[in-house]
XYZ file of C-alpha atoms in Angstrom:
430
model
C 0.437 0.308 -0.222
C 2.123 2.835 -1.065
C 0.298 5.595 -0.687
C 0.706 8.080 2.370
C -1.959 11.102 2.205
C -0.360 14.644 3.482
C -4.177 17.152 5.140
C -3.548 20.205 6.355
C -5.851 19.468 9.493
C -6.097 23.206 10.874
C -7.453 25.668 8.761
C -4.742 26.035 6.238
C -1.079 27.470 6.793
C 0.087 24.064 9.084
C 3.606 23.478 7.134
C 2.784 21.126 5.110
C 4.918 22.205 1.831
C 7.805 21.550 4.609
C 6.168 17.941 5.927
C 5.815 17.006 2.278
C 9.482 17.870 1.542
C 10.375 15.478 4.453
C 8.055 12.739 3.162
C 9.558 13.055 -0.369
C 12.985 12.141 0.546
C 11.163 8.516 0.218
C 9.236 8.992 -1.888
C 8.633 8.280 -6.145
C 5.780 11.084 -6.908
C 4.584 13.300 -5.148
C 1.208 14.525 -6.439
C -1.261 17.687 -5.177
C -5.092 17.005 -5.370
C -7.108 19.946 -4.809
C -6.955 24.222 -4.718
C -4.647 26.058 -7.030
C -2.412 29.361 -6.872
C -4.851 30.324 -3.324
C -2.216 27.827 -1.179
C 1.344 28.515 -0.861
C 3.840 26.135 0.808
C 7.379 27.284 1.919
C 10.438 25.242 2.102
C 13.491 27.074 3.499
C 16.717 24.658 2.533
C 19.649 26.155 3.750
C 20.652 30.140 2.458
C 17.699 29.578 -0.767
C 14.061 29.639 0.908
C 10.929 28.370 -2.009
C 7.557 29.240 -1.798
C 5.399 27.491 -4.044
C 2.247 27.779 -4.754
C 0.958 25.322 -7.629
C 4.045 23.339 -8.451
C 3.961 20.528 -5.145
C 6.920 20.366 -3.071
C 8.647 17.332 -4.493
C 9.995 19.135 -7.069
C 12.752 20.384 -4.940
C 14.059 16.867 -4.741
C 16.042 15.485 -8.059
C 14.556 12.124 -8.349
C 11.266 13.211 -7.719
C 8.081 13.436 -9.966
C 5.244 16.019 -9.168
C 1.663 15.967 -10.196
C -0.450 18.155 -10.483
C -3.435 16.620 -10.495
C -7.622 16.978 -12.032
C -9.007 18.038 -8.694
C -6.746 21.279 -8.790
C -7.356 24.745 -10.581
C -4.828 26.117 -12.622
C -4.329 29.283 -13.851
C -1.333 28.704 -17.026
C -0.285 32.047 -16.701
C 0.533 31.864 -13.447
C 1.941 28.049 -13.285
C 4.465 29.207 -16.253
C 6.213 32.315 -13.901
C 6.102 29.674 -11.653
C 8.981 27.348 -13.498
C 10.337 30.035 -14.607
C 11.290 30.881 -11.267
C 12.268 28.027 -9.557
C 14.147 27.196 -12.697
C 16.255 30.639 -11.910
C 16.716 29.497 -8.553
C 18.335 26.170 -10.073
C 15.301 23.354 -10.052
C 15.009 20.867 -12.889
C 11.988 21.262 -13.876
C 10.933 19.752 -17.594
C 7.768 17.373 -18.593
C 10.199 14.242 -16.918
C 9.555 15.874 -13.429
C 6.279 17.674 -13.388
C 3.090 16.075 -14.768
C -0.356 18.616 -15.071
C -3.413 16.621 -15.500
C -5.363 16.454 -18.773
C -8.468 16.730 -16.531
C -7.578 19.732 -14.133
C -9.932 23.205 -14.267
C -8.164 26.345 -15.938
C -8.750 29.724 -14.076
C -9.178 32.624 -17.134
C -9.027 35.902 -16.380
C -12.557 36.112 -16.037
C -12.896 33.983 -12.910
C -9.852 36.171 -11.186
C -12.625 39.440 -11.852
C -15.513 37.550 -10.780
C -13.710 36.631 -7.958
C -12.506 40.263 -7.203
C -16.596 41.565 -8.048
C -18.368 39.323 -6.233
C -15.948 39.692 -2.408
C -16.688 43.686 -3.196
C -20.376 43.205 -3.860
C -20.147 40.676 -0.525
C -18.442 44.002 1.832
C -18.606 43.629 5.275
C -19.807 39.795 4.372
C -17.029 38.650 2.563
C -15.470 35.266 2.706
C -11.686 36.447 2.313
C -10.901 35.197 -0.502
C -6.930 35.093 -2.039
C -8.774 36.928 -5.797
C -7.176 34.234 -7.593
C -10.360 32.910 -9.100
C -10.662 29.833 -7.121
C -13.523 30.190 -6.625
C -15.517 31.099 -9.595
C -13.477 28.144 -11.383
C -14.388 25.359 -9.199
C -18.116 26.740 -10.039
C -17.825 26.772 -13.735
C -16.471 23.108 -13.362
C -19.728 21.835 -11.036
C -22.049 23.846 -14.003
C -20.170 22.112 -16.570
C -19.148 24.664 -18.215
C -15.246 25.189 -17.306
C -12.270 24.662 -19.628
C -9.736 21.925 -18.844
C -6.040 22.019 -19.315
C -6.754 19.245 -21.829
C -8.121 21.708 -23.986
C -5.195 23.786 -24.566
C -3.909 19.985 -26.545
C -6.418 21.503 -29.064
C -6.172 23.306 -32.440
C -4.936 26.672 -30.835
C -7.682 28.316 -33.011
C -9.800 26.125 -30.829
C -8.952 26.954 -27.279
C -8.738 30.727 -28.019
C -12.427 30.649 -29.158
C -12.946 29.257 -25.759
C -10.996 31.311 -23.682
C -12.874 34.167 -25.640
C -16.439 32.716 -24.812
C -15.698 32.529 -21.198
C -14.423 36.021 -21.017
C -17.631 37.304 -23.057
C -19.765 35.730 -21.010
C -18.277 37.177 -17.978
C -18.059 41.005 -19.164
C -21.975 40.732 -19.144
C -21.424 39.643 -15.261
C -19.230 42.615 -14.950
C -21.115 45.342 -16.477
C -24.393 44.412 -14.994
C -21.678 45.639 -11.277
C -21.027 48.673 -13.063
C -17.697 47.291 -13.094
C -14.844 47.266 -15.914
C -14.863 44.972 -18.791
C -12.130 43.074 -20.026
C -11.009 42.449 -23.522
C -11.569 39.064 -24.577
C -8.442 39.093 -27.488
C -6.044 40.493 -24.311
C -7.216 38.638 -22.121
C -6.342 35.167 -24.213
C -3.298 36.070 -25.598
C -0.849 35.221 -23.022
C -2.931 32.010 -22.370
C -2.021 30.942 -25.792
C 1.513 31.739 -25.081
C 0.845 29.918 -21.452
C -0.508 26.591 -23.313
C 2.403 26.231 -26.154
C 4.519 25.910 -23.115
C 2.744 23.836 -21.216
C 1.565 21.471 -23.839
C 3.999 19.008 -23.057
C 3.662 18.580 -19.806
C -0.022 17.035 -19.882
C -0.993 13.571 -19.225
C -3.814 11.399 -17.751
C -2.959 11.140 -14.657
C -5.090 8.772 -13.185
C -3.341 6.575 -16.014
C -0.253 7.383 -15.137
C -0.753 7.252 -10.851
C -2.108 3.438 -11.968
C 1.001 2.360 -13.693
C 3.126 3.856 -11.221
C 1.254 2.193 -8.246
C 0.858 -1.198 -10.333
C 4.556 -1.447 -10.278
C 5.360 -0.736 -6.627
C 6.377 3.807 -6.754
C 5.084 4.798 -3.335
C 3.202 7.956 -3.966
C 2.610 11.003 -1.493
C -0.268 12.924 -1.717
C 0.142 16.369 -0.640
C -2.629 19.072 0.201
C -3.270 22.399 0.077
C -5.491 24.465 2.426
C -6.768 22.141 5.601
C -9.603 20.789 6.722
C -11.512 23.092 8.178
C -11.305 25.222 5.132
C -13.512 21.876 3.099
C -16.156 22.323 1.136
C -18.352 19.784 2.816
C -16.656 19.285 5.920
C -15.477 23.137 6.558
C -16.718 25.964 8.574
C -18.977 27.277 6.024
C -19.511 29.183 4.060
C -15.799 30.184 5.196
C -14.449 27.676 3.311
C -12.437 26.808 -0.178
C -14.377 25.792 -3.035
C -12.572 22.286 -2.880
C -11.679 19.264 -0.618
C -8.381 19.174 0.897
C -10.064 16.074 3.044
C -8.614 13.087 2.763
C -11.711 11.678 0.425
C -10.292 14.515 -1.490
C -7.111 13.688 -2.409
C -8.202 9.799 -3.701
C -11.413 11.864 -6.278
C -8.914 14.492 -7.116
C -6.650 11.847 -8.697
C -8.107 9.051 -9.900
C -6.683 6.570 -6.844
C -8.376 3.850 -5.448
C -8.240 4.050 -1.473
C -6.589 0.153 -1.473
C -2.828 1.838 -1.640
C -3.645 3.657 0.821
C -1.105 3.312 3.653
C -1.152 6.244 6.038
C -2.930 9.545 6.371
C -1.189 11.833 8.032
C -2.477 15.124 9.805
C -0.470 18.131 10.001
C -1.172 21.049 12.620
C 1.185 23.909 14.221
C 1.391 24.006 17.929
C -1.412 26.660 18.475
C -3.994 28.191 16.026
C -4.149 30.126 12.953
C -5.921 31.160 10.632
C -6.865 33.804 7.635
C -9.928 35.462 6.179
C -13.201 35.244 7.751
C -15.171 33.043 10.289
C -15.119 32.296 13.464
C -12.211 30.688 15.741
C -12.972 30.068 18.794
C -9.519 30.748 20.660
C -8.219 33.663 18.780
C -6.328 36.072 20.753
C -5.772 39.356 20.743
C -2.553 41.595 22.286
C 1.100 40.747 23.456
C 0.283 36.934 23.718
C -1.192 36.781 20.044
C 1.697 39.273 18.530
C 4.336 36.749 19.989
C 2.875 33.508 17.670
C 2.552 35.873 14.755
C 5.669 37.270 15.311
C 6.802 40.698 12.806
C 6.820 39.707 9.946
C 10.814 40.110 9.598
C 11.471 36.743 8.733
C 9.284 34.026 5.782
C 8.113 31.845 8.149
C 5.782 34.482 10.949
C 2.476 34.573 10.482
C 2.123 36.601 6.878
C 0.516 34.205 4.233
C 2.653 33.085 1.822
C 0.046 34.269 -0.798
C -1.282 37.038 0.239
C 0.789 38.438 3.010
C -2.089 39.044 5.088
C -1.562 38.767 8.762
C -2.514 36.022 10.011
C -5.454 35.657 13.175
C -3.093 33.413 16.154
C -4.640 31.899 19.461
C -4.182 28.537 21.783
C -4.533 25.161 19.773
C -7.919 24.268 18.876
C -8.468 20.635 19.820
C -11.681 20.622 19.046
C -11.000 21.027 15.309
C -7.788 18.989 16.041
C -10.160 16.017 17.013
C -12.871 16.790 14.383
C -9.666 16.640 12.231
C -8.236 13.096 12.651
C -11.976 11.558 13.008
C -13.121 13.201 8.898
C -9.380 12.107 7.807
C -9.181 8.862 9.719
C -5.898 10.462 10.724
C -3.145 7.608 11.041
C -0.885 10.239 12.513
C 0.327 14.007 13.591
C 2.380 16.092 12.912
C 2.894 19.153 15.054
C 5.188 21.824 13.443
C 6.248 25.284 14.872
C 6.932 24.073 17.919
C 9.586 26.398 18.106
C 7.519 29.108 18.793
C 5.917 28.562 21.933
C 9.210 28.836 23.392
C 9.449 31.473 26.601
C 5.728 31.519 26.934
C 5.491 30.404 31.614
C 1.675 28.922 30.357
C 0.924 27.331 27.447
C -3.403 26.336 27.009
C -4.962 24.096 24.905
C -9.348 24.299 23.695
C -9.817 20.224 25.348
C -14.046 21.447 24.479
C -16.437 24.358 23.692
C -19.182 25.593 26.350
C -21.933 26.437 24.516
C -25.577 27.798 25.496
C -24.133 26.191 29.125
C -23.252 22.261 27.173
C -20.097 20.785 26.547
C -19.127 20.273 23.214
C -16.234 18.003 22.167
C -16.548 18.528 18.628
C -17.386 21.473 16.950
C -21.740 22.278 16.183
C -22.498 22.544 12.717
C -23.415 26.139 12.199
C -21.136 29.386 12.529
C -23.934 31.023 14.269
C -23.165 28.565 16.993
C -19.494 28.838 17.080
C -19.610 32.331 16.823
C -20.934 31.860 20.894
C -18.249 29.094 21.941
C -16.893 29.954 24.460
C -13.433 27.645 24.896
C -13.461 25.551 28.032
C -8.901 25.309 28.572
C -6.455 23.028 30.441
C -3.505 24.985 31.048
C 0.655 23.326 30.557
C 3.587 24.405 32.034
C 5.576 26.241 29.128
C 9.541 26.184 28.970
C 11.939 28.524 28.573
C 14.823 26.689 26.467
C 15.157 27.034 22.722
C 14.838 24.068 21.154
C 15.751 24.469 18.187
C 18.436 22.378 18.076
C 17.083 19.401 18.995
C 16.766 16.455 17.230
C 15.410 13.702 19.220
C 12.624 13.415 21.684
C 14.851 13.339 25.175
C 16.379 16.295 24.053
C 13.195 18.389 24.363
C 12.454 20.273 27.785
C 10.151 17.996 30.004
C 7.344 20.340 29.324
C 7.526 20.253 25.482
C 6.874 15.880 25.674
C 4.251 16.493 28.245
C 2.278 19.058 25.209
C 3.016 17.109 22.548
C 1.887 13.588 24.450
C -1.173 15.664 25.734
C -2.086 16.792 22.401
C -1.707 13.271 21.056
C -3.927 11.836 23.976
C -6.821 14.370 23.681
C -6.698 14.015 19.489
C -6.399 10.309 20.486
C -3.899 9.724 17.639
C -0.179 9.249 17.369
C 2.432 12.519 16.950
C 5.080 11.069 14.974
C 7.203 14.399 14.754
C 7.943 17.916 16.121
C 9.315 20.758 13.615
C 11.285 22.889 15.268
C 12.451 25.620 13.071
C 12.133 26.484 9.235
C 14.634 24.036 8.043
C 14.417 20.748 6.758
C 16.795 19.616 9.134
C 15.232 20.986 12.348
C 12.449 18.046 12.952
C 12.593 15.138 15.688
C 11.309 12.391 14.539
C 9.170 10.081 17.489
C 8.910 6.346 17.283
């Protein structure tokens, strides 16, 4: 059973790129299965920092093939820019190392404009999207009106016509809202150049993976966003438009569950969120500022894609317990443990109180979640610098107790803990 599925167990930004980079060292293929360039994975290798938005994190390993699955929505122009940027950083990215599903859907200029227009219309009720056209692209997919990457293999005139029709249809919506129209010809031009560049990368990913798995190749399925942003299982409507949970990995790549060996959830040692929606453990003031950082370092709590400061709070075990259930997690990886160094006291939200009743799992409605009061359990903190720790017994006792307690509360073993942004700053727990 050679598939490992990697899941974000919170609201995204958990450090999945770093986790994928670690797992990729023993993999043959890293396959991303959902989302678009609204995701942002940052991996530090020595003095070089790689910021990935569309290309899977496995690309940083020269013997690993990276796959972009059918569950993704892809902006071809942005993808070409990212490939070229990574090449400038010295990475070899050719069709032998990067494969794009012919069934993935394309984000058009029309989708980007619609995204901006809809967020503008929502005003104070806006979702907090990245304005990359993700939602409108998925909406066209479900409406059976989308354009797929396989269409870039067609005659160039046919592809150009489909783009023009999509832009023209959007212009009617934009005009109704009093917004400027797009020029269909100008909008299509850069996409035609991108299509010509990307054609050699496009294949039937489902068949590619089926043959690889049958031959014993090991595959890591890379998620984007997190469980609480899942369109079905997240804090709807403050969610993404795809399924970043374990089930989404199978549908987003076209593979069956019999190959799955591990489902790993990645979670920060505290909670963060970007965008709107309730966050019961959210903090303000000095503690939140300490968790967030100043923004001077790439690992501070500012979005890789948007640059927006993240909302921060104590670790929400209620959400984490729910993520373990929804995904069937076999293990957890805790990231950013080093950020907790220096606190005299740490808190874990072990349950909620809502209208006088205790809840061990999150309620279905946001109205209830807005009224949730965290029930905290306090643990002693530690003052030691743990960034140099590489084994469990090197961590201070309070840090070990923190890890142990989170695992107990979630009923899921924690197998690894990151203690810094570098690839080697990892404590593996057996």
